[in-house]
Coordinates of C-alpha atoms in Angstrom, one line a residue:
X43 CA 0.0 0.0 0.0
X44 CA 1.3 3.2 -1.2
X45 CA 0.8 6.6 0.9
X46 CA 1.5 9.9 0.0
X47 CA 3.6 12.8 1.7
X48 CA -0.3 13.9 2.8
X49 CA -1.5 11.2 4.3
X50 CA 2.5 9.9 5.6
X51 CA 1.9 13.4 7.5
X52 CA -1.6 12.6 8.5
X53 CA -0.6 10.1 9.8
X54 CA 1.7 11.2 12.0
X55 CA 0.2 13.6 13.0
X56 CA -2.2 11.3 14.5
X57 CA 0.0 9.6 16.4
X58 CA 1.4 12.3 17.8
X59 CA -2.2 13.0 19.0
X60 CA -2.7 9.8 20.6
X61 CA 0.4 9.9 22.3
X62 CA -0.8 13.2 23.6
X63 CA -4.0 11.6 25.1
X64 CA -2.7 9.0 26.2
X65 CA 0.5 10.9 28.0
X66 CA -2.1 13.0 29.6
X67 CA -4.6 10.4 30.9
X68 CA -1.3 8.7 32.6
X69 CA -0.9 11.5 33.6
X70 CA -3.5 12.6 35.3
X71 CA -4.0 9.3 36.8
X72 CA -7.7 8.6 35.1
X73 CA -7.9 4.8 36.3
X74 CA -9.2 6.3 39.2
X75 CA -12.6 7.5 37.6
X76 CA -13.6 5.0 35.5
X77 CA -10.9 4.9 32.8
X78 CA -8.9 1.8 31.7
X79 CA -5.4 3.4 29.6
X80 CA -3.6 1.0 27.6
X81 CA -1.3 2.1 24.8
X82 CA -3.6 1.5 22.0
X83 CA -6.9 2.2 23.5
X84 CA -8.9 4.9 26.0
X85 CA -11.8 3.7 27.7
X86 CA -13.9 5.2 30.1
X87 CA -16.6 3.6 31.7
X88 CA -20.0 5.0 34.0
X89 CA -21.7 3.1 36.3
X90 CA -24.6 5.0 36.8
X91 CA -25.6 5.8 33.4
X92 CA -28.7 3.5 34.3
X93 CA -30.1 6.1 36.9
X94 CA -30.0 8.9 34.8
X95 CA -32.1 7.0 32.1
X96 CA -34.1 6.1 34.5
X97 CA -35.0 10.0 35.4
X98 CA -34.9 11.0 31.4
X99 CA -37.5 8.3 31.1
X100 CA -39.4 9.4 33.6
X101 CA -40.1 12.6 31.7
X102 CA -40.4 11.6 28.2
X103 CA -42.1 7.9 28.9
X104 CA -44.9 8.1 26.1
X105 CA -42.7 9.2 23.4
X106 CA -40.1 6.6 24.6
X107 CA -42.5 4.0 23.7
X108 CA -43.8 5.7 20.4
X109 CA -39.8 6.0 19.1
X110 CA -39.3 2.1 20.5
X111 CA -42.1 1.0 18.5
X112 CA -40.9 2.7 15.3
X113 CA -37.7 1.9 15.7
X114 CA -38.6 -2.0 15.0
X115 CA -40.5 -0.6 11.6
X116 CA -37.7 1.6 11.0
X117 CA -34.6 -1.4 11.7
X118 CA -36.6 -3.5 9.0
X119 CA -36.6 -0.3 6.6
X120 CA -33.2 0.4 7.2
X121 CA -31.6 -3.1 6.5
X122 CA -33.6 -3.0 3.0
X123 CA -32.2 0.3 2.0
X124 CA -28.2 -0.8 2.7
X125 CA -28.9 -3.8 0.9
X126 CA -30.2 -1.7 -2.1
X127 CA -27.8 1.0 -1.7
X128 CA -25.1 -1.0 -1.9
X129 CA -26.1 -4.1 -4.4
X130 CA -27.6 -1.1 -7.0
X131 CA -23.8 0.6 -6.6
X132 CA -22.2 -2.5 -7.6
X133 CA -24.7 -2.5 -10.7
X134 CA -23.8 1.0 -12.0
X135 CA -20.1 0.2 -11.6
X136 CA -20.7 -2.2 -14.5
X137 CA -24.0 -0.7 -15.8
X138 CA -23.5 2.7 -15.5
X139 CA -20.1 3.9 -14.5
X140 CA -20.8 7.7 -13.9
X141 CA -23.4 6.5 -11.5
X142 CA -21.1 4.5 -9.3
X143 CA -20.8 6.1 -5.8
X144 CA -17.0 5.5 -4.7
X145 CA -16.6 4.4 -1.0
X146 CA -14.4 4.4 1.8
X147 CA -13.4 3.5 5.4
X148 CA -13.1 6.6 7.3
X149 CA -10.0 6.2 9.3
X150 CA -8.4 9.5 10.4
X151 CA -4.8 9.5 8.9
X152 CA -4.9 7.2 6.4
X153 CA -8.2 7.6 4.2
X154 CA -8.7 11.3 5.9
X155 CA -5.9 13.3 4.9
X156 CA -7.2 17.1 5.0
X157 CA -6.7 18.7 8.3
X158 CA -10.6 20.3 7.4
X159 CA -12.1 16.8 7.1
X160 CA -10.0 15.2 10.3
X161 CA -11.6 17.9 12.3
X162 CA -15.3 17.7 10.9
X163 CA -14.9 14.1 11.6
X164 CA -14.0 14.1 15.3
X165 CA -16.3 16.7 16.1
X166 CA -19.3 14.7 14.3
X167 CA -18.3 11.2 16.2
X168 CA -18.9 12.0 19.5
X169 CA -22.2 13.7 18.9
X170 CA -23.4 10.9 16.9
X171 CA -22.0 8.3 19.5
X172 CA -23.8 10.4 22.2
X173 CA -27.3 9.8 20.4
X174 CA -26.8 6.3 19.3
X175 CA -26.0 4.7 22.7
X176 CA -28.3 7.3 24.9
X177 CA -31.0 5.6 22.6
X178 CA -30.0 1.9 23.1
X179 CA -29.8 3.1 26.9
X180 CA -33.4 4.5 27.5
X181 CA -35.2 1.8 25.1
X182 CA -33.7 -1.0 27.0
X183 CA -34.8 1.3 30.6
X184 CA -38.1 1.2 29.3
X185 CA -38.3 -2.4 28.8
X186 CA -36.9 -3.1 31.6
X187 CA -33.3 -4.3 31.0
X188 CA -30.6 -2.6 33.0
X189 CA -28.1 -0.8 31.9
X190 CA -25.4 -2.0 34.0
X191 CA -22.9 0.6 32.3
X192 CA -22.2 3.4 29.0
X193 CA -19.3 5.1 28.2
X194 CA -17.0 5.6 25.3
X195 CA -13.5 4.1 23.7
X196 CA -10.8 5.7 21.5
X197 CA -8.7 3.2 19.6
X198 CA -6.1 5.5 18.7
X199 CA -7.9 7.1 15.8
X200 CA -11.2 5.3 16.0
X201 CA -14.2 6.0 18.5
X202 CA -16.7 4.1 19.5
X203 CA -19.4 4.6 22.5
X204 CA -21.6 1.6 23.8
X205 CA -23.8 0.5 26.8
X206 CA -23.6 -2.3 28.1
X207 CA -27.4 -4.3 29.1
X208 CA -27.4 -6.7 31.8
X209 CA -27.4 -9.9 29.5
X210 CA -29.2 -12.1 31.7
X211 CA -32.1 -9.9 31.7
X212 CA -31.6 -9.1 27.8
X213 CA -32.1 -12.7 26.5
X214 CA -34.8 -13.4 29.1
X215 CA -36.9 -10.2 27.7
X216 CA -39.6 -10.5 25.0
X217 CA -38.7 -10.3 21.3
X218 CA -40.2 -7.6 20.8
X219 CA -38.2 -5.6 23.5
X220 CA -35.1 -6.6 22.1
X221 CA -35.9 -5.6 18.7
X222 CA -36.7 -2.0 20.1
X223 CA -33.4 -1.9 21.8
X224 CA -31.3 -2.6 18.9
X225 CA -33.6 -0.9 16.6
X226 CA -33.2 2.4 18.5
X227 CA -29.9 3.3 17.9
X228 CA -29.8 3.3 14.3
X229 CA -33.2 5.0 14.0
X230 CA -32.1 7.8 16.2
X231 CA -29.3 8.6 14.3
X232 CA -31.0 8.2 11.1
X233 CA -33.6 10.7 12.7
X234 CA -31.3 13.2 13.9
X235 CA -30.1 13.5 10.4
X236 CA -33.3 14.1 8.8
X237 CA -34.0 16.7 11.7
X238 CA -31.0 18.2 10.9
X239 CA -31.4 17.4 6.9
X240 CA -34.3 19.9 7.2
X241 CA -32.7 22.5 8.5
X242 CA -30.0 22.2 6.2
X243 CA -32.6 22.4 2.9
X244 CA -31.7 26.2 3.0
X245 CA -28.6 25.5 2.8
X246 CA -26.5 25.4 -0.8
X247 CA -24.0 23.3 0.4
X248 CA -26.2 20.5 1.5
X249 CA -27.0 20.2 -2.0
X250 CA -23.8 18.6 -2.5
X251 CA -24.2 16.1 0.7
X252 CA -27.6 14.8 -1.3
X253 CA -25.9 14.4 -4.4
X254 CA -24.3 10.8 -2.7
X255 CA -27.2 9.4 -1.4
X256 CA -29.3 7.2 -3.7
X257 CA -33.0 8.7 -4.0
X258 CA -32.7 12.5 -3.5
X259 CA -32.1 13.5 -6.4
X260 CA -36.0 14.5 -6.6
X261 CA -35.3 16.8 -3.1
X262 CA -32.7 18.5 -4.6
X263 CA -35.5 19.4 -8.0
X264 CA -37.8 20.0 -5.1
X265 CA -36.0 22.1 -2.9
X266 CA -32.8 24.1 -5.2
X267 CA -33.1 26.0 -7.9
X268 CA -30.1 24.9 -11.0
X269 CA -26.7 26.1 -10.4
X270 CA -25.5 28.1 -13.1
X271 CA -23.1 26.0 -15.5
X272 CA -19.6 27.7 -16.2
X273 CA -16.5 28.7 -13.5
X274 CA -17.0 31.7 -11.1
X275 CA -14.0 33.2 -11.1
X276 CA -12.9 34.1 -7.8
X277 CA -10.1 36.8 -8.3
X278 CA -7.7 37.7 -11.2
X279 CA -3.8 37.1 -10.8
X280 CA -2.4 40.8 -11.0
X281 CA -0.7 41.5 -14.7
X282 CA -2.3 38.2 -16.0
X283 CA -3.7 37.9 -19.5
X284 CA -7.3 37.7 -17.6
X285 CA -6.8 41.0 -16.1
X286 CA -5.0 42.8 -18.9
X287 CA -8.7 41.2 -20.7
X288 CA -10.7 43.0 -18.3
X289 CA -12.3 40.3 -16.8
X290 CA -12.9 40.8 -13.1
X291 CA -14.1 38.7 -9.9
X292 CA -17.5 37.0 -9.6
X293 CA -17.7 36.7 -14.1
X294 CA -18.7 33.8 -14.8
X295 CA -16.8 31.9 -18.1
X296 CA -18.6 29.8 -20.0
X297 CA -16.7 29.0 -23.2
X298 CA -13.0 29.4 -24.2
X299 CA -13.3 29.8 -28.2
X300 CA -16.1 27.6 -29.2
X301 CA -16.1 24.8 -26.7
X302 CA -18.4 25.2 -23.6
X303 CA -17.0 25.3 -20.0
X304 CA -19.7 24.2 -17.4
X305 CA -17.3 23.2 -14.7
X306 CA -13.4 23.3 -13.5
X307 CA -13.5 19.9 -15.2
X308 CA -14.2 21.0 -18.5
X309 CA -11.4 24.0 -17.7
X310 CA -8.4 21.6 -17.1
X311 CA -9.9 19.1 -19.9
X312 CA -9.2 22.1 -22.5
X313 CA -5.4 23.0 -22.0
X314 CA -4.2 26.1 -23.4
X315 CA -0.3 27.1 -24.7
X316 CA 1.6 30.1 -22.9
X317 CA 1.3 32.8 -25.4
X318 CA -2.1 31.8 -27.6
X319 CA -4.8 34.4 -27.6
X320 CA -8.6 32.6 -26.4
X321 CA -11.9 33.8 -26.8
X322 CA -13.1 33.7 -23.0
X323 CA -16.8 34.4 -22.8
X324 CA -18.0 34.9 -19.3
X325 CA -21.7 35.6 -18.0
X326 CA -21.7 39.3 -15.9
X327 CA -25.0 40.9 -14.8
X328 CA -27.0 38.9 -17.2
X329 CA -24.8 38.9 -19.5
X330 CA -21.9 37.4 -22.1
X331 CA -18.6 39.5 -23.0
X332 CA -16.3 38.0 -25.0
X333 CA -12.7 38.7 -23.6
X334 CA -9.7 37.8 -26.2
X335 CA -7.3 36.5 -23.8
X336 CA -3.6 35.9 -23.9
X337 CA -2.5 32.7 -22.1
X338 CA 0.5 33.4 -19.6
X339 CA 3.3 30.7 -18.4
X340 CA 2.4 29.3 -15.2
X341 CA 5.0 30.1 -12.1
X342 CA 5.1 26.0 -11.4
X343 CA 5.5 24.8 -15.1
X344 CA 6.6 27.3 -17.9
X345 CA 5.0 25.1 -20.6
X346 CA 1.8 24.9 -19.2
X347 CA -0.7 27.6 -19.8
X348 CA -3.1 29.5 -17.3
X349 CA -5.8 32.0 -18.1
X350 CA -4.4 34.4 -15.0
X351 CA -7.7 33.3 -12.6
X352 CA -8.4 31.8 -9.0
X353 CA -11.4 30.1 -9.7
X354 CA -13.9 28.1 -7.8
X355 CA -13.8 24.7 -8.5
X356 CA -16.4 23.3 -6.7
X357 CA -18.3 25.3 -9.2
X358 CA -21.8 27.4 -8.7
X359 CA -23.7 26.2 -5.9
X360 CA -27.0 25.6 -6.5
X361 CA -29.6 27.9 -4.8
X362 CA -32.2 27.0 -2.1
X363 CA -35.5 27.8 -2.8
X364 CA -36.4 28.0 1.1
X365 CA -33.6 30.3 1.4
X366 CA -34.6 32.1 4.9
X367 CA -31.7 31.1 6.9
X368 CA -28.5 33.6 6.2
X369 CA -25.5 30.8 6.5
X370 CA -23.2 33.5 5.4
X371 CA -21.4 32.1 3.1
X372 CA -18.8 34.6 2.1
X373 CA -17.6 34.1 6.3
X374 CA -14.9 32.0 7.1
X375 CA -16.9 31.2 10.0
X376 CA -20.5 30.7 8.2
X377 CA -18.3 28.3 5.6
X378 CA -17.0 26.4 8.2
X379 CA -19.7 25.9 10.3
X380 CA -22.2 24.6 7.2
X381 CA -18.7 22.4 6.4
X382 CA -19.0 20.7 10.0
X383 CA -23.1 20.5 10.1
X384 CA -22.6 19.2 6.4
X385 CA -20.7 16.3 7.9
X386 CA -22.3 15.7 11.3
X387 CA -25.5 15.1 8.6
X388 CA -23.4 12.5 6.6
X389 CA -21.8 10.6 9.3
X390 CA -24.9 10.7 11.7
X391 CA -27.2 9.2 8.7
X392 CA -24.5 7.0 6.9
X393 CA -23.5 5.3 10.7
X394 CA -27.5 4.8 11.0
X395 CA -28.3 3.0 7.7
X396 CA -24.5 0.8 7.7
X397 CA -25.5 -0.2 11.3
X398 CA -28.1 -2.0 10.0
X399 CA -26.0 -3.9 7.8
X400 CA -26.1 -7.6 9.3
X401 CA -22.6 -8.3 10.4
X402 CA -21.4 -9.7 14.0
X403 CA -20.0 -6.1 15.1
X404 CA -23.5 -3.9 13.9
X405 CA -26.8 -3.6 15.4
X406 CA -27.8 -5.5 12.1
X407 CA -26.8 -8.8 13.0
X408 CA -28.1 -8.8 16.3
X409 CA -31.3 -7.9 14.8
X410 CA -31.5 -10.7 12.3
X411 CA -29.9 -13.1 15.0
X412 CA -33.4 -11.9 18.0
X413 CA -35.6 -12.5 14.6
X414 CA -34.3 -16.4 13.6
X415 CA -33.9 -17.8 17.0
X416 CA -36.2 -19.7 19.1
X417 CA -37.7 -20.7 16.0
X418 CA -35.4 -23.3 14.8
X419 CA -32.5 -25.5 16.2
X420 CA -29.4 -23.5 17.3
X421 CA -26.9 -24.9 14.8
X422 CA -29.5 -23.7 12.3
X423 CA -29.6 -19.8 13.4
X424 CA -25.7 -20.4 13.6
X425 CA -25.7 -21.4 9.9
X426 CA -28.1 -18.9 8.9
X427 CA -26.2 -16.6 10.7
X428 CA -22.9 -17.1 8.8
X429 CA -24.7 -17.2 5.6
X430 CA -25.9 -13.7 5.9
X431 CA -22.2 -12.6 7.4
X432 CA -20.7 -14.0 4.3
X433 CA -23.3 -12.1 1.9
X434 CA -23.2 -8.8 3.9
X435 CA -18.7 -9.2 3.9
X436 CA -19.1 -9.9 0.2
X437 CA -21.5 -7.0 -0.9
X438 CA -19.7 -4.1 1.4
X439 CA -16.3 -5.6 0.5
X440 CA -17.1 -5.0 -3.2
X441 CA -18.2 -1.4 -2.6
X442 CA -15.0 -0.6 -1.2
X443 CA -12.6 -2.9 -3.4
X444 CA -14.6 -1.4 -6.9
X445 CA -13.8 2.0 -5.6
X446 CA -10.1 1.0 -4.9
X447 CA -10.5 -0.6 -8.8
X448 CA -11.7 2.8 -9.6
X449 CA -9.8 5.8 -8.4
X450 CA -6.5 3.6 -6.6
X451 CA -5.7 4.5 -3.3
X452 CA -8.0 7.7 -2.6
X453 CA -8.6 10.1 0.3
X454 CA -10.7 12.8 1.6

């Protein structure tokens, strides 16, 4: 496996991190509330996680039992839609290319290289940690299994959060109650994210979020108006051929010569020599100037030619038609902010649905294990069991192996 200097530094940078954590829970002497420190792992432990559940319940009892009901419908609902998300993925890598949705393992360091996306991630984690056990927790409360303790583990660059039922009382409880307990966390998150999917309608950047998931392509007709083809340009390199043009920040170019630009793709895809004089027609107020344009040498690479531009290559976002909600934008602040609510939606709805996938680690395999048994002869549910393993290893496996087929060895 080949890295780059990015992710090398990523990496490392990582490490150092956990060595940090893991220097200052020595430090501090944490064993003595609840933590157990090794050198690859963090763990911290609460023993009375049952008696606060126990008062939350006591408040919010009825629409416990109304979210523990749905979560059973919603567990079945959610199993169907990983199933089809991912089998239909492996179809348009063969069927329909363009539509394949590439995948990968988030894993701080290695497939998260950018310093941006490291941080949206471990701010997102906990959160959605936070919603997915607390929900486990107060279903099981409700049904009366004990919690006998919740807390939370880092594994150097991996989190997790769990509680932990008493399992005597787990297996003994009805069918029913179990399925509302491991329904619960998966339906919370998934939820939360449409709670906070709502919100983020008037958002342009959540635009791009719905672009990856299978199905909303009809929200984003509903809910965005078109974004305007061509490249915004952002600013105009001083005593570049752009400038000496006259074409100034916030144009819009939508052909060079005759050949249409809609994106930065089509941009780079339409190389130009130091020297040659373009026709650059951009958009402004309405509408199209033609510019003639002489191509300067880039400072990197005197053969290769550059308009004299800072451009947007994420190109024009698409507007919301609900647009009441100023995210500003143009902030570094606003930007950021919509960056990290943009990925707390992602993870908290992605971790949902995958969790109901049926392997031995998710909430999905539990679930299919509490529907099979009783019913038939235990090396039966064991066989069943491994059979759906193998299908569910098989079908995620080619998801992430087609996308290493695709792009090679990529990062976010």
């Amino acid at each position: 496996m080949e890295l780059n200097f990015l992710t090398d530094n990523a990496i490392i940078y990582v490490l150092i991190a956990w060595v940090a954590i893991f220097a200052v829970a020595k430090g501090l002497r944490l064993e003595r509330y609840g933590f157990s420190i090794k050198p690859y792992s963090l763990t911290y432990k609460n023993y009375k996680v049952q008696d606060a559940l126990v008062r939350l319940l006591g408040r919010t009892r009825r629409g416990v039992r109304v979210f523990a009901d749905v979560s059973v419908i919603a567990g079945f609902i959610m199993m169907g839609y990983v199933f089809f998300f991912l089998f239909l993925n492996i179809s348009n890598y063969f069927v329909e290319p363009d539509e394949f949705a590439e995948l990968t393992v988030l894993l701080p360091g290695v497939t998260m290289t950018s310093a941006s996306a490291i941080m949206y991630f471990l701010l997102s984690i906990p959160i959605v940690l936070v919603i997915h056990e607390g929900a486990h927790g107060i279903v099981g409360v409700l049904e009366k299994i004990n919690i006998k303790t919740g807390g939370f583990a880092i594994f150097i660059a991996m989190f997790a959060g769990f509680v932990e039922p008493d399992e005597e009382q787990f297996s003994k409880a009805k069918k029913i109650s179990r399925l509302r307990l491991i329904g619960a966390g998966p339906t919370s998150n998934v939820i939360f994210a449409f709670i906070l999917g709502a919100i983020l309608l008037t958002n342009p950047l959540f635009a791009m979020g719905l672009g990856g998931v299978p199905g909303a392509e009809p929200l984003v007709d509903v809910f965005y108006e078109s974004a305007a083809a061509g490249v915004l340009v952002l600013s105009v390199i001083d005593g570049g051929g752009a400038q000496q043009a006259g074409i100034q920040q916030n144009d819009m170019i939508i052909k060079i010569d005759d050949v249409n630009i809609a994106s930065a793709t089509d941009l780079q895809a339409n190389p130009v020599e130091p020297g040659d004089t373009v026709n650059v027609t951009v958009l402004r107020d309405g509408s199209e100037i033609v510019f003639p344009v002489t191509i300067m040498a880039s400072p990197d690479d005197p053969e290769r030619g550059l308009i004299g531009i800072m451009r947007n290559d994420m190109g024009q976002l698409p507007e919301p038609i609900f647009n009441f909600i100023d995210w500003n934008l143009d902030t570094s602040f606003g930007w950021q902010f919509s960056w990290f609510l943009l990925w707390l939606w992602m993870i908290s709805f992605f971790i949902g649905i995958i969790n109901m996938l049926p392997l031995p680690i998710l909430d999905g395999g539990k679930f299919i294990h509490t529907i099979i048994e009783g019913r038939i002869s235990e090396k039966t549910v064991n066989g069943i069991m491994m059979a759906v393993y193998a299908i569910s290893f098989i079908v995620f496996g080619l998801n992430i192996g087609l996308s290493y087929v695709k792009s090679g060895w990529f990062t976010i």
